[in-house]
Amino acid sequence: GEARYAFDLKLPGMLVGKMLRSPHPHAKILSIDTSQAFKLEGVRAVITAQDTAKIKFGSNEYFFPYTVDQLPLESEKVRYIGDEIAAVAAVDEETAERALSRIEVKYEILPAVFDPVEAMKPGAPQIHEAMNNIGVMLPVRFGDPDKALKESDYVREDIFYLQGAAHCALEPHVSVGQYGISTHRITLWTSTQAPFKVREALAKTLKMDVADIRVIKLNVGGGFGGKLEMFPMDFSACLLSKKSGGYPVKIVATREEEFSFTRRKHPMIYKLKSGVRKDGTLMAMTGEVIADGGAYCSYGPTVIAAAIMRIFMVYKINNFCITGFRVYTNLPICGAMRGFGGVQSGFAVESHMDMLAYGIGMDPVEFRLKNATDPNTVTVNKLVISSNGLKECIQQAASASDWKNKHGKKKDVALGIGIAVAADVMGSKMYKAHESAGSIMKVEEDGSVYLFTGAADTGQGSDTAMAQIAAQELGVCYERIRIKAADTEITPFDTGSFASRVTFISGNATKNAALDAKKQILEVVAQELKIDKENLDIKDEEVVRKDNDSAIMTFDQAVQLCYSFNYGRLIIGRGSYNPKTTPIDFRTGEGNISASYGFEAQVAEVEVDKKTGRVKVLKMYDVHDIGYPINPASVHGQIEGSIIMGLGYTLHEELKFKDGKALNPSFSKYRIPRSVDIAPIESIFVETNDPQGPFGAKGMGEASLLPTAAAIANAIYDAVGVRI
């Protein structure tokens, strides 16, 4: 009960902020009259686009500047039901709601389009200036797929449909903005996964210096990618505070707003045509991916790229041609959601792989072992894979689930077993020019250790992992470490919590900061005792000699020596880490986007009721190439959480719309897994000790979600011979 969230923040004079949203999916804004809202007693500020610099923001500005397409408050046109056009700040919620109702907006209704295939047709309503509403098109081609298909013994073509979904974080989006009248600086407290990215977007849209904006992340009750961007409510809370004379303004999204107007998973249509030889060799893959992106681009470019590119991490394939289309529609915005397109591609590709295996009469496990990538290889699109436990994951998953004795043998009782595999990045050079992170470690005179990290703990336990890494490298007990995290004014830069990057990238920065602090302490000890500093180390709270492992003094004594009259050495360690990667060339699909890649195999056992079609998942097995588990309990928890999220997407969840309006924007109508819906989960680690990771660790927050839908679908086919 001690955790403090943005919602809990109470500041003197705090006002309640509310957003005015479009009731139409597509319309021109002819006029906005706020005069009656201003006259209402208790209203302190009202803003529209006329009060802003009308500067657009987006999430892929570095690689895709043309996808920067959203205004904090729209001025000329609205593109989905919920588009933000004004905001108010008042003394209480009731007054703020009344003020919204007094704002008069005149619209010219425009034709709308809600289907991405229809949106791509000539003559469809034009949402932005993009031709045929195609916001992003990514053609990825390698080798000669047409020739390879002709040389294949078996060719098949399939189409897969993936629905949209909501993040369903228990904590809604919350923004508390305050403008300093005397300092002319802004502070934003917000539930975010990426405070430095929010700061950057705020500075741009408010036309302020980055140094004059402070973003503070408090505890976050779940994010899953949905809190990875600046939102109009962040911008509005800050500007309303300025307009009201410096009073803090809090804006809290309602649960309906969370479902309807924040971000959602991309619905996709996945078309695949592949060829194989009789021995199981994967010869070629072709096709296209159409993603419904909604009204604005958000993280669309990287989502569609990830939906295509992940296959190269998993399978050896030299002949490939898939084009991705990220299409505008008049629906709420699709953005980053755990897996970044990998969940959709995981279902399509891994279902397709089973179909290919069955087509040549080959066991799905053997088919994957035949085509899986190996350690220390460079893929056709220049991914540099060092450690890779994929084949071991497949073998252990088959062994743990007793695959040989279950697969294809229990159709008479409608029991089935299915397998799917996946891979994920440890951070990705698809978002910005760099992917670096920094950490600072301050060792006080009393021996207490403060770690300053920009990494954002959103519930996944990164603060714990950072403290463990710091303690291990410094040679002290975990209890000494005190974390100060994710405050843009006092912590070093960090790109954010996404792409399974924190343990790997921020962890390396923390390890380097602890090593720097340790070196400073040992330099003083070596000077005092006239010992070669290279022969000294700190282990288990003691300074020891490396040559005979004998203790020289305690850690506390060493620190006191550093701060003594003779030395007066303040111990402040600094560390940063920028992974050895190359930016992806989006014209060709080439580039080593991550310094390491994580792998896994997942097996599902299901029972199908043939009369009703109801599917019961009996057990899930997940074998994960974790590199090295910094915190095994946390890793098991992450795997279980991902699989449960995958179960929800597979069997329960779909965010539905009619004429652009959400039909099920509440937990009573949008079904997510409950405790009684969860199958037993067995998670197993494959330790590959990655050479780039801190103490050999890899990140793994997303990968366990990627193959779940396909594993279940493949198991259903094994049970009843029906392909979903």
XYZ file of C-alpha atoms in Angstrom:
724
model
C 0.000 0.000 0.000
C 3.024 2.314 0.043
C 3.436 2.488 -3.732
C 2.725 5.982 -5.000
C 1.123 6.359 -8.414
C 0.468 9.483 -10.470
C -3.206 9.248 -9.503
C -2.216 9.524 -5.822
C -0.455 12.848 -6.368
C -2.106 15.746 -4.532
C -0.670 19.225 -4.921
C -1.942 22.545 -3.484
C -4.554 24.146 -5.703
C -4.701 21.173 -8.067
C -7.253 21.472 -10.864
C -9.110 18.738 -12.712
C -8.458 18.525 -16.432
C -10.709 16.957 -19.079
C -10.332 16.377 -22.809
C -12.965 17.246 -25.430
C -13.036 14.534 -28.074
C -14.580 14.254 -31.495
C -17.907 12.389 -31.704
C -17.308 11.786 -35.415
C -14.883 9.376 -37.110
C -14.042 11.821 -39.906
C -14.961 15.498 -40.160
C -13.654 18.970 -40.890
C -13.578 21.358 -37.949
C -15.397 24.501 -39.114
C -15.330 26.419 -35.828
C -14.793 26.024 -32.089
C -16.500 28.402 -29.638
C -15.219 28.176 -26.048
C -16.766 31.411 -24.749
C -19.564 29.736 -22.780
C -17.145 27.364 -21.123
C -14.985 30.286 -19.972
C -18.010 31.919 -18.338
C -18.686 28.934 -16.106
C -17.724 29.553 -12.477
C -14.809 27.361 -11.419
C -13.262 27.055 -14.888
C -9.637 28.182 -14.799
C -8.447 27.453 -18.351
C -9.674 26.268 -21.742
C -7.354 25.434 -24.627
C -7.772 24.566 -28.297
C -5.311 24.250 -31.170
C -5.309 28.065 -31.420
C -3.454 28.144 -28.077
C -0.739 25.809 -29.355
C 2.140 26.086 -31.806
C 0.406 23.471 -34.006
C 3.504 21.277 -34.081
C 2.969 17.631 -34.921
C 4.497 14.752 -32.995
C 5.105 11.062 -33.678
C 7.121 8.079 -32.532
C 9.382 7.211 -35.474
C 10.704 10.631 -36.361
C 14.316 9.574 -36.867
C 13.740 6.947 -39.579
C 10.277 7.990 -40.792
C 9.908 11.781 -40.494
C 6.864 11.753 -42.792
C 4.934 9.657 -40.253
C 4.951 12.504 -37.706
C 1.269 13.236 -38.247
C -0.586 13.982 -35.000
C -1.269 17.345 -33.357
C -1.688 17.597 -29.581
C -5.048 19.235 -30.316
C -6.439 18.936 -33.819
C -7.192 22.196 -35.609
C -8.630 21.424 -39.048
C -9.847 17.838 -39.157
C -10.692 14.941 -36.855
C -9.913 11.414 -37.989
C -11.447 9.094 -35.400
C -14.056 9.095 -32.656
C -12.039 10.378 -29.724
C -9.666 12.715 -31.561
C -8.669 15.462 -29.095
C -9.746 18.997 -30.031
C -9.886 20.917 -26.719
C -9.196 20.644 -23.006
C -10.415 22.375 -19.852
C -9.179 22.801 -16.292
C -11.629 23.425 -13.471
C -11.856 23.276 -9.704
C -13.586 19.889 -9.711
C -14.613 17.095 -12.050
C -18.270 18.092 -12.298
C -17.377 21.626 -13.342
C -14.855 20.338 -15.878
C -17.496 18.049 -17.422
C -19.991 20.912 -17.610
C -17.384 23.101 -19.255
C -16.792 20.489 -21.957
C -20.520 20.400 -22.701
C -20.490 24.173 -23.240
C -17.827 24.115 -25.928
C -19.567 24.435 -29.285
C -17.898 22.758 -32.248
C -19.250 22.876 -35.780
C -18.240 20.048 -38.109
C -18.547 19.138 -41.749
C -19.005 15.367 -41.755
C -16.722 13.495 -44.158
C -16.971 9.932 -45.487
C -15.146 7.451 -43.299
C -13.447 4.113 -43.919
C -12.956 1.418 -41.272
C -11.483 -1.485 -43.218
C -7.805 -1.372 -44.264
C -8.392 -3.263 -47.514
C -11.155 -0.839 -48.481
C -8.991 2.103 -47.402
C -6.283 1.066 -49.897
C -8.663 1.140 -52.859
C -8.681 4.106 -55.278
C -11.451 6.514 -54.377
C -11.540 5.619 -50.690
C -11.930 8.539 -48.249
C -8.556 10.251 -47.877
C -7.555 10.399 -44.197
C -4.105 11.984 -44.599
C -2.171 12.934 -47.715
C -0.764 9.412 -48.044
C -1.612 7.782 -51.373
C -4.309 5.112 -50.967
C -4.093 5.727 -47.199
C -0.853 3.741 -47.010
C 1.067 5.390 -44.180
C 4.038 3.041 -44.441
C 5.038 0.506 -47.075
C 7.988 -1.794 -46.395
C 9.149 -4.067 -49.212
C 11.587 -6.725 -47.940
C 13.216 -8.947 -50.561
C 16.227 -11.248 -50.561
C 17.431 -13.873 -53.008
C 15.246 -15.213 -55.823
C 11.996 -16.450 -54.226
C 10.241 -17.107 -57.551
C 12.991 -19.485 -58.650
C 13.120 -21.144 -55.223
C 9.358 -21.745 -55.246
C 9.656 -23.485 -58.627
C 12.406 -25.699 -57.204
C 10.298 -26.645 -54.171
C 8.618 -30.030 -53.812
C 5.645 -28.620 -51.935
C 4.138 -25.110 -52.088
C 1.154 -23.786 -50.174
C -0.541 -20.426 -49.691
C -2.496 -19.295 -46.609
C -4.221 -16.189 -45.281
C -4.435 -15.366 -41.565
C -6.559 -12.735 -39.826
C -5.521 -11.150 -36.528
C -7.854 -9.047 -34.404
C -7.151 -5.883 -32.447
C -6.816 -5.893 -28.680
C -6.482 -3.524 -25.732
C -3.572 -3.282 -23.296
C -5.821 -3.546 -20.224
C -3.273 -2.120 -17.787
C -4.953 -1.860 -14.395
C -3.681 1.706 -13.949
C -5.220 4.150 -16.436
C -3.202 6.920 -18.069
C -2.660 9.815 -15.660
C -0.954 13.159 -16.283
C -0.194 15.848 -13.706
C 1.347 18.964 -15.185
C 2.601 22.083 -13.423
C 4.065 25.246 -14.912
C 6.417 27.264 -12.709
C 5.451 30.930 -12.914
C 8.810 32.094 -11.575
C 11.003 29.452 -13.236
C 9.104 29.199 -16.548
C 9.712 25.458 -16.367
C 7.310 22.548 -16.585
C 7.113 19.415 -14.456
C 5.035 16.466 -15.610
C 4.278 13.501 -13.381
C 2.901 10.739 -15.553
C 2.394 6.998 -15.848
C 4.906 6.364 -18.603
C 7.306 3.726 -19.850
C 9.617 6.279 -21.471
C 10.008 9.570 -19.563
C 12.841 10.831 -21.782
C 10.799 10.245 -24.937
C 7.876 12.120 -23.378
C 10.199 14.994 -22.457
C 11.479 15.194 -26.022
C 7.960 15.314 -27.481
C 6.783 17.874 -24.929
C 9.729 20.163 -25.668
C 8.990 19.982 -29.381
C 5.235 20.571 -29.217
C 5.405 23.259 -26.501
C 8.358 24.974 -28.256
C 10.453 24.846 -25.089
C 13.998 23.817 -24.337
C 14.436 20.241 -23.151
C 16.249 21.620 -20.091
C 13.064 23.433 -19.053
C 10.956 20.281 -18.902
C 11.121 17.659 -16.174
C 9.256 14.356 -16.514
C 8.914 12.185 -13.428
C 7.723 8.591 -13.572
C 6.130 7.409 -10.377
C 5.052 3.791 -9.901
C 3.339 2.436 -13.005
C 0.546 -0.105 -12.801
C 1.249 -1.798 -16.112
C 2.135 -0.459 -19.530
C 2.663 -3.198 -22.161
C 3.581 -0.543 -24.768
C 0.446 1.508 -24.200
C 2.331 4.095 -22.131
C 5.312 4.462 -24.405
C 4.447 7.795 -26.014
C 3.503 11.344 -25.186
C -0.275 11.696 -25.308
C -2.385 14.801 -25.884
C -3.426 14.608 -22.222
C 0.251 14.985 -21.186
C 0.574 18.054 -23.389
C -2.771 19.471 -22.270
C -2.090 19.078 -18.540
C 1.079 21.141 -18.965
C -0.425 23.846 -21.172
C -3.554 24.120 -19.012
C -1.329 24.666 -15.990
C 0.441 27.488 -17.777
C -2.835 29.063 -18.915
C -4.328 28.817 -15.424
C -1.488 30.738 -13.821
C 0.655 27.851 -12.659
C -1.910 25.716 -10.859
C -1.164 21.985 -11.208
C -3.612 20.153 -13.474
C -4.416 16.445 -13.241
C -6.007 14.563 -16.140
C -7.102 10.970 -15.541
C -8.329 8.763 -18.370
C -11.581 6.976 -17.654
C -11.742 3.257 -18.316
C -13.840 3.921 -21.424
C -11.162 6.336 -22.658
C -8.493 3.712 -21.959
C -10.209 1.200 -24.210
C -11.384 3.628 -26.875
C -8.868 6.440 -27.229
C -5.364 5.478 -26.085
C -3.623 2.805 -28.213
C -4.444 -0.741 -29.331
C -2.859 -3.765 -30.983
C -2.790 -3.698 -34.789
C -5.340 -5.926 -36.506
C -3.499 -7.604 -39.397
C -4.088 -9.663 -42.496
C -1.139 -11.972 -43.133
C -0.791 -13.616 -46.589
C 1.948 -16.234 -46.929
C 3.115 -18.466 -49.766
C 6.028 -20.788 -49.058
C 7.852 -23.723 -50.603
C 9.775 -26.610 -49.044
C 11.733 -29.630 -50.227
C 10.792 -33.182 -49.272
C 13.549 -33.238 -46.649
C 11.949 -30.229 -44.918
C 14.319 -27.518 -46.179
C 12.514 -24.180 -46.238
C 13.158 -22.810 -49.732
C 11.248 -19.528 -49.978
C 8.562 -17.375 -48.448
C 6.522 -14.646 -50.128
C 3.433 -12.643 -49.269
C 2.156 -9.427 -47.776
C 1.076 -8.003 -44.446
C -1.724 -5.453 -44.182
C -1.988 -3.711 -40.816
C -4.908 -1.531 -39.765
C -3.120 1.401 -38.142
C -6.049 3.615 -37.272
C -6.016 7.381 -37.590
C -2.350 8.221 -36.915
C 0.991 6.491 -37.373
C 2.280 6.200 -33.796
C 4.742 3.252 -33.752
C 3.332 1.868 -36.993
C 6.595 1.732 -38.992
C 8.442 -0.332 -36.409
C 5.449 -2.564 -35.715
C 5.105 -3.506 -39.382
C 8.880 -3.936 -39.671
C 8.960 -6.233 -36.639
C 6.006 -8.200 -37.992
C 8.075 -9.027 -41.074
C 11.650 -9.191 -39.809
C 11.329 -11.560 -36.848
C 11.253 -14.598 -39.124
C 14.955 -14.128 -39.939
C 15.838 -14.550 -36.257
C 14.105 -17.931 -36.128
C 14.467 -19.638 -39.521
C 17.255 -20.008 -42.057
C 15.731 -18.589 -45.201
C 17.583 -17.031 -48.136
C 14.719 -16.400 -50.569
C 12.150 -14.021 -49.195
C 9.745 -11.383 -50.458
C 7.111 -9.865 -48.177
C 5.712 -6.352 -48.445
C 4.179 -4.711 -45.403
C 1.453 -2.059 -45.555
C 0.510 0.024 -42.543
C -2.820 1.583 -43.527
C -4.743 4.573 -42.181
C -8.388 4.025 -41.183
C -10.905 6.130 -39.229
C -10.482 3.991 -36.140
C -8.571 4.662 -32.900
C -4.797 4.670 -33.186
C -2.846 1.432 -33.134
C 0.599 1.605 -31.580
C 3.112 -0.360 -29.588
C 1.753 -3.370 -27.751
C 3.803 -6.117 -26.172
C 5.443 -8.012 -29.023
C 5.500 -5.129 -31.563
C 3.806 -7.091 -34.346
C 5.437 -10.333 -33.276
C 2.241 -11.757 -31.804
C 0.443 -11.362 -35.124
C 3.346 -12.701 -37.181
C 3.879 -15.466 -34.615
C 0.364 -16.799 -35.153
C 0.588 -16.562 -38.946
C 4.114 -17.861 -39.495
C 4.019 -20.644 -36.910
C 0.612 -21.901 -38.068
C 1.929 -21.798 -41.641
C 5.043 -23.753 -40.641
C 2.898 -26.529 -39.178
C 0.906 -26.650 -42.410
C 4.104 -26.969 -44.440
C 5.341 -29.767 -42.191
C 2.069 -31.679 -42.498
C 2.137 -31.102 -46.244
C 5.333 -33.158 -46.612
C 4.464 -35.633 -43.866
C 7.078 -34.321 -41.437
C 6.801 -33.959 -37.674
C 6.450 -30.229 -36.742
C 9.255 -30.522 -34.170
C 11.650 -32.085 -36.680
C 10.657 -29.503 -39.292
C 11.602 -26.660 -36.957
C 14.870 -28.289 -35.913
C 15.716 -28.656 -39.605
C 15.260 -24.946 -40.333
C 16.107 -23.213 -37.035
C 18.922 -20.663 -36.924
C 22.230 -21.524 -35.277
C 24.630 -19.734 -32.896
C 27.326 -17.463 -34.323
C 25.656 -16.838 -37.657
C 24.829 -13.850 -39.832
C 21.401 -14.020 -41.456
C 20.601 -13.040 -45.027
C 19.421 -9.627 -43.796
C 22.590 -9.061 -41.731
C 21.341 -9.959 -38.244
C 24.399 -10.979 -36.205
C 23.290 -13.850 -33.970
C 25.842 -14.798 -31.319
C 24.301 -16.950 -28.583
C 21.325 -18.998 -29.756
C 19.636 -21.766 -27.790
C 16.662 -22.196 -30.131
C 17.325 -25.816 -31.086
C 17.887 -26.782 -27.460
C 14.654 -24.979 -26.549
C 12.747 -27.014 -29.162
C 14.268 -30.274 -27.977
C 13.611 -29.584 -24.296
C 10.041 -28.439 -24.974
C 9.347 -31.662 -26.884
C 10.912 -33.721 -24.113
C 9.151 -31.951 -21.230
C 5.743 -32.269 -22.916
C 6.281 -35.904 -23.983
C 5.671 -34.844 -27.581
C 6.430 -38.186 -29.220
C 3.841 -40.048 -27.173
C 1.109 -37.397 -27.510
C 1.331 -35.774 -30.936
C -1.236 -37.177 -33.370
C -2.257 -39.956 -31.012
C -5.296 -38.629 -29.123
C -7.741 -37.405 -31.751
C -10.278 -39.979 -30.577
C -10.667 -38.055 -27.303
C -10.114 -34.587 -28.871
C -6.826 -33.996 -27.057
C -4.090 -32.208 -28.968
C -0.591 -30.874 -28.620
C 1.031 -28.076 -30.636
C 4.360 -26.311 -30.817
C 5.493 -22.857 -31.893
C 8.783 -20.957 -31.613
C 9.794 -17.318 -31.423
C 12.667 -14.886 -31.098
C 12.958 -11.367 -29.780
C 15.352 -8.426 -29.657
C 17.187 -7.021 -26.647
C 16.397 -3.450 -27.551
C 16.267 -2.363 -31.153
C 17.913 0.259 -33.312
C 14.631 0.968 -35.087
C 13.499 3.914 -32.967
C 16.256 6.501 -32.729
C 19.843 7.190 -33.715
C 21.081 5.426 -30.576
C 19.809 2.866 -28.106
C 22.026 3.803 -25.193
C 21.420 4.022 -21.466
C 23.332 5.508 -18.558
C 23.677 4.891 -14.826
C 25.333 6.718 -11.947
C 26.350 5.091 -8.686
C 27.041 7.205 -5.606
C 28.684 5.551 -2.583
C 28.154 7.609 0.570
C 30.530 7.945 3.510
C 28.379 5.624 5.622
C 28.573 2.899 2.951
C 25.079 3.366 1.560
C 24.883 3.051 -2.213
C 22.557 5.071 -4.444
C 21.925 3.966 -8.010
C 20.526 6.555 -10.416
C 19.061 4.962 -13.529
C 16.767 6.236 -16.248
C 15.232 2.774 -16.629
C 11.474 2.801 -16.057
C 10.102 0.019 -13.882
C 6.524 -0.472 -15.078
C 5.823 -3.503 -12.907
C 8.230 -5.902 -14.588
C 10.760 -5.641 -11.751
C 13.603 -3.796 -13.457
C 14.457 -1.865 -10.265
C 15.134 -5.220 -8.594
C 17.286 -6.445 -11.472
C 19.274 -3.200 -11.607
C 19.917 -3.380 -7.861
C 21.054 -7.012 -8.153
C 23.436 -6.199 -10.999
C 24.829 -3.217 -9.105
C 25.329 -5.222 -5.905
C 26.969 -8.145 -7.704
C 29.439 -5.977 -9.592
C 30.265 -3.764 -6.608
C 30.663 -6.813 -4.357
C 28.165 -5.798 -1.680
C 24.844 -7.092 -0.391
C 21.651 -6.272 -2.276
C 20.190 -4.421 0.718
C 22.763 -1.633 0.368
C 21.426 -0.504 -3.004
C 18.856 2.270 -3.112
C 17.293 3.031 -6.492
C 16.472 6.471 -7.845
C 14.874 5.900 -11.244
C 13.244 7.581 -14.230
C 13.357 11.278 -13.397
C 14.655 13.237 -16.380
C 16.189 15.924 -14.155
C 18.298 13.720 -11.894
C 18.798 10.381 -13.652
C 20.878 9.646 -16.764
C 19.243 9.191 -20.150
C 17.470 5.954 -20.960
C 15.410 5.282 -24.072
C 12.638 3.583 -22.100
C 11.102 0.275 -21.106
C 10.201 -1.528 -24.314
C 11.643 -4.081 -26.748
C 12.855 -6.259 -23.839
C 15.821 -3.906 -23.514
C 16.077 -2.922 -19.836
C 17.991 -5.827 -18.277
C 20.288 -6.034 -21.285
C 21.010 -2.366 -22.070
C 20.264 -0.541 -18.821
C 21.737 -3.499 -16.950
C 25.017 -3.153 -18.814
C 25.093 0.576 -18.031
C 24.491 -0.194 -14.356
C 27.192 -2.853 -14.349
C 29.645 -0.364 -15.861
C 28.755 2.288 -13.269
C 29.299 -0.192 -10.430
C 32.624 -1.275 -11.930
C 33.719 2.364 -12.135
C 32.810 2.956 -8.481
C 34.622 -0.218 -7.424
C 37.775 0.799 -9.277
C 37.794 4.164 -7.476
C 37.531 2.464 -4.069
C 40.257 -0.065 -4.881
C 42.612 2.660 -6.124
C 42.527 4.266 -2.673
C 42.987 0.928 -0.869
C 45.893 0.028 -3.155
C 47.535 3.401 -2.582
C 47.106 3.168 1.186
C 48.465 -0.394 1.490
C 50.914 -0.113 -1.411
C 49.359 -3.092 -3.205
C 48.872 -3.503 -6.934
C 45.258 -2.461 -7.521
C 44.942 -5.126 -10.225
C 45.324 -7.721 -7.448
C 42.353 -6.360 -5.507
C 38.629 -7.018 -5.712
C 35.502 -6.577 -3.594
C 33.544 -9.722 -2.788
C 30.874 -10.391 -0.187
C 31.340 -7.020 1.513
C 35.121 -7.364 1.816
C 38.146 -6.115 -0.091
C 40.156 -9.227 -1.000
C 43.416 -10.128 -2.674
C 42.879 -11.986 -5.936
C 46.026 -14.091 -5.634
C 45.069 -15.799 -2.358
C 41.458 -14.636 -1.789
C 42.381 -13.281 1.633
C 40.332 -10.453 3.151
C 42.120 -7.133 3.684
C 39.368 -4.934 5.096
C 35.581 -4.626 5.034
C 33.729 -2.618 2.423
C 32.732 -0.072 5.079
C 36.360 0.375 6.126
C 37.382 0.856 2.511
C 34.741 3.536 1.989
C 35.719 5.291 5.207
C 39.313 5.290 3.971
C 38.208 6.940 0.714
C 36.417 9.701 2.642
C 39.192 10.086 5.234
C 41.237 13.256 5.811
C 44.177 11.953 3.772
C 42.146 11.143 0.648
C 38.769 12.906 0.670
C 37.754 10.878 -2.376
C 34.063 11.066 -3.278
C 33.005 7.818 -4.936
C 30.755 8.464 -7.909
C 30.747 5.786 -10.580
C 29.522 6.454 -14.083
C 28.507 3.954 -16.725
C 26.814 3.873 -20.094
C 26.135 1.277 -22.722
C 25.388 1.564 -26.404
C 24.846 -1.853 -28.009
C 26.897 -2.920 -31.006
C 24.227 -2.675 -33.652
C 23.617 -1.152 -37.060
C 20.461 0.743 -38.038
C 18.058 -1.127 -40.236
C 17.912 0.047 -43.830
C 14.174 0.172 -44.384
C 14.670 0.199 -48.159
C 16.271 -3.249 -48.096
C 15.472 -4.775 -44.694
C 19.173 -5.135 -43.843
C 20.682 -4.261 -40.505
C 21.685 -5.770 -37.179
C 19.051 -4.127 -35.049
C 19.969 -5.754 -31.726
C 23.173 -6.727 -29.939
C 21.615 -10.030 -28.937
C 18.532 -12.136 -29.649
C 16.456 -14.273 -27.312
C 14.782 -17.535 -28.363
C 12.110 -19.864 -27.095
C 9.890 -22.816 -27.895
C 6.386 -23.188 -26.534
C 4.100 -26.224 -26.413
C 0.360 -26.172 -25.710
C -1.859 -29.074 -24.714
C -5.581 -28.599 -25.321
C -8.901 -30.387 -25.034
C -11.680 -29.502 -27.479
C -15.387 -30.032 -26.917
C -16.507 -31.226 -30.369
C -20.132 -30.269 -29.745
C -19.554 -26.658 -28.711
C -16.069 -25.918 -30.040
C -14.967 -24.783 -26.592
C -11.197 -25.042 -26.128
C -9.647 -25.785 -22.758
C -5.912 -25.299 -22.460
C -4.644 -28.088 -20.233
C -1.013 -27.041 -19.902
C 1.588 -24.714 -21.410
C 5.309 -25.494 -21.616
C 7.782 -22.698 -22.266
C 11.509 -23.269 -22.760
C 13.392 -19.991 -22.952
C 16.939 -19.069 -23.944
C 17.371 -16.583 -21.114
C 21.133 -16.101 -21.463
C 21.489 -16.135 -17.687
C 18.622 -15.396 -15.260
C 19.547 -12.431 -13.046
C 16.444 -13.099 -10.951
C 14.958 -16.564 -11.659
C 11.704 -15.906 -9.792
C 11.137 -12.718 -11.764
C 11.886 -14.489 -15.041
C 9.374 -17.243 -14.287
C 6.845 -14.527 -13.456
C 7.518 -12.680 -16.716
C 7.067 -15.877 -18.723
C 3.815 -16.708 -16.956
C 2.508 -13.164 -17.393
C 3.300 -13.210 -21.103
C 1.652 -16.579 -21.641
C -1.476 -15.468 -19.781
C -1.608 -12.384 -22.007
C -1.230 -14.720 -24.993
C -4.059 -16.933 -23.736
C -6.248 -13.854 -23.534
C -5.483 -12.763 -27.080
C -5.992 -16.290 -28.415
C -9.235 -17.288 -26.723
C -10.923 -14.232 -25.179
C -9.978 -10.786 -26.402
C -11.137 -8.623 -29.284
C -11.710 -4.870 -29.235
C -14.755 -4.412 -31.491
C -16.021 -1.343 -33.331
C -19.104 -0.319 -35.270
C -18.951 2.768 -37.477
C -15.797 3.791 -35.629
C -17.207 3.500 -32.116
C -15.933 0.954 -29.595
C -18.628 -1.572 -28.678
C -16.971 -3.114 -25.628
C -14.931 -0.419 -23.837
C -15.154 -1.863 -20.313
C -13.953 -4.861 -18.340
C -17.547 -6.092 -18.123
C -17.720 -6.372 -21.935
C -14.090 -6.920 -22.902
C -13.139 -10.381 -21.693
C -9.642 -10.996 -20.345
C -8.433 -14.199 -18.650
C -9.408 -14.647 -15.032
C -7.660 -16.867 -12.526
C -10.043 -19.740 -13.351
C -9.097 -19.496 -17.055
C -5.380 -20.030 -16.532
C -3.724 -23.310 -17.410
C -0.733 -24.727 -15.507
C 2.506 -23.294 -16.906
C 5.894 -24.993 -16.802
C 8.814 -22.718 -17.676
C 12.337 -24.015 -18.273
C 15.545 -22.028 -18.786
C 18.219 -22.641 -21.375
C 21.324 -20.764 -20.236
C 23.478 -19.613 -23.146
C 25.391 -16.930 -21.199
C 25.283 -14.249 -23.846
C 28.694 -12.605 -24.354
C 27.134 -9.133 -24.617
C 24.679 -9.334 -21.705
C 25.332 -8.311 -18.095
C 26.618 -11.486 -16.411
C 25.413 -13.302 -19.546
C 21.781 -12.193 -19.221
C 19.294 -11.428 -21.980
C 16.018 -9.537 -21.814
C 12.819 -11.550 -22.135
C 9.731 -9.492 -21.339
C 7.949 -10.042 -24.651
C 9.105 -13.260 -26.299
C 6.884 -15.650 -24.320
C 3.808 -13.921 -25.716
C 4.764 -14.327 -29.370
C 4.154 -18.063 -30.024
C 1.192 -18.692 -27.702
C -1.638 -18.242 -30.217
C 0.047 -20.490 -32.795
C 0.908 -23.183 -30.247
C -2.745 -23.349 -29.178
C -4.050 -23.254 -32.768
C -1.626 -26.019 -33.771
C -2.778 -28.065 -30.780
C -6.417 -27.611 -31.804
C -5.572 -28.969 -35.238
C -3.869 -31.957 -33.643
C -6.971 -32.564 -31.523
C -9.749 -32.272 -34.100
C -8.152 -31.791 -37.534
C -9.568 -28.283 -37.962
C -7.287 -25.379 -38.812
C -8.189 -22.068 -37.173
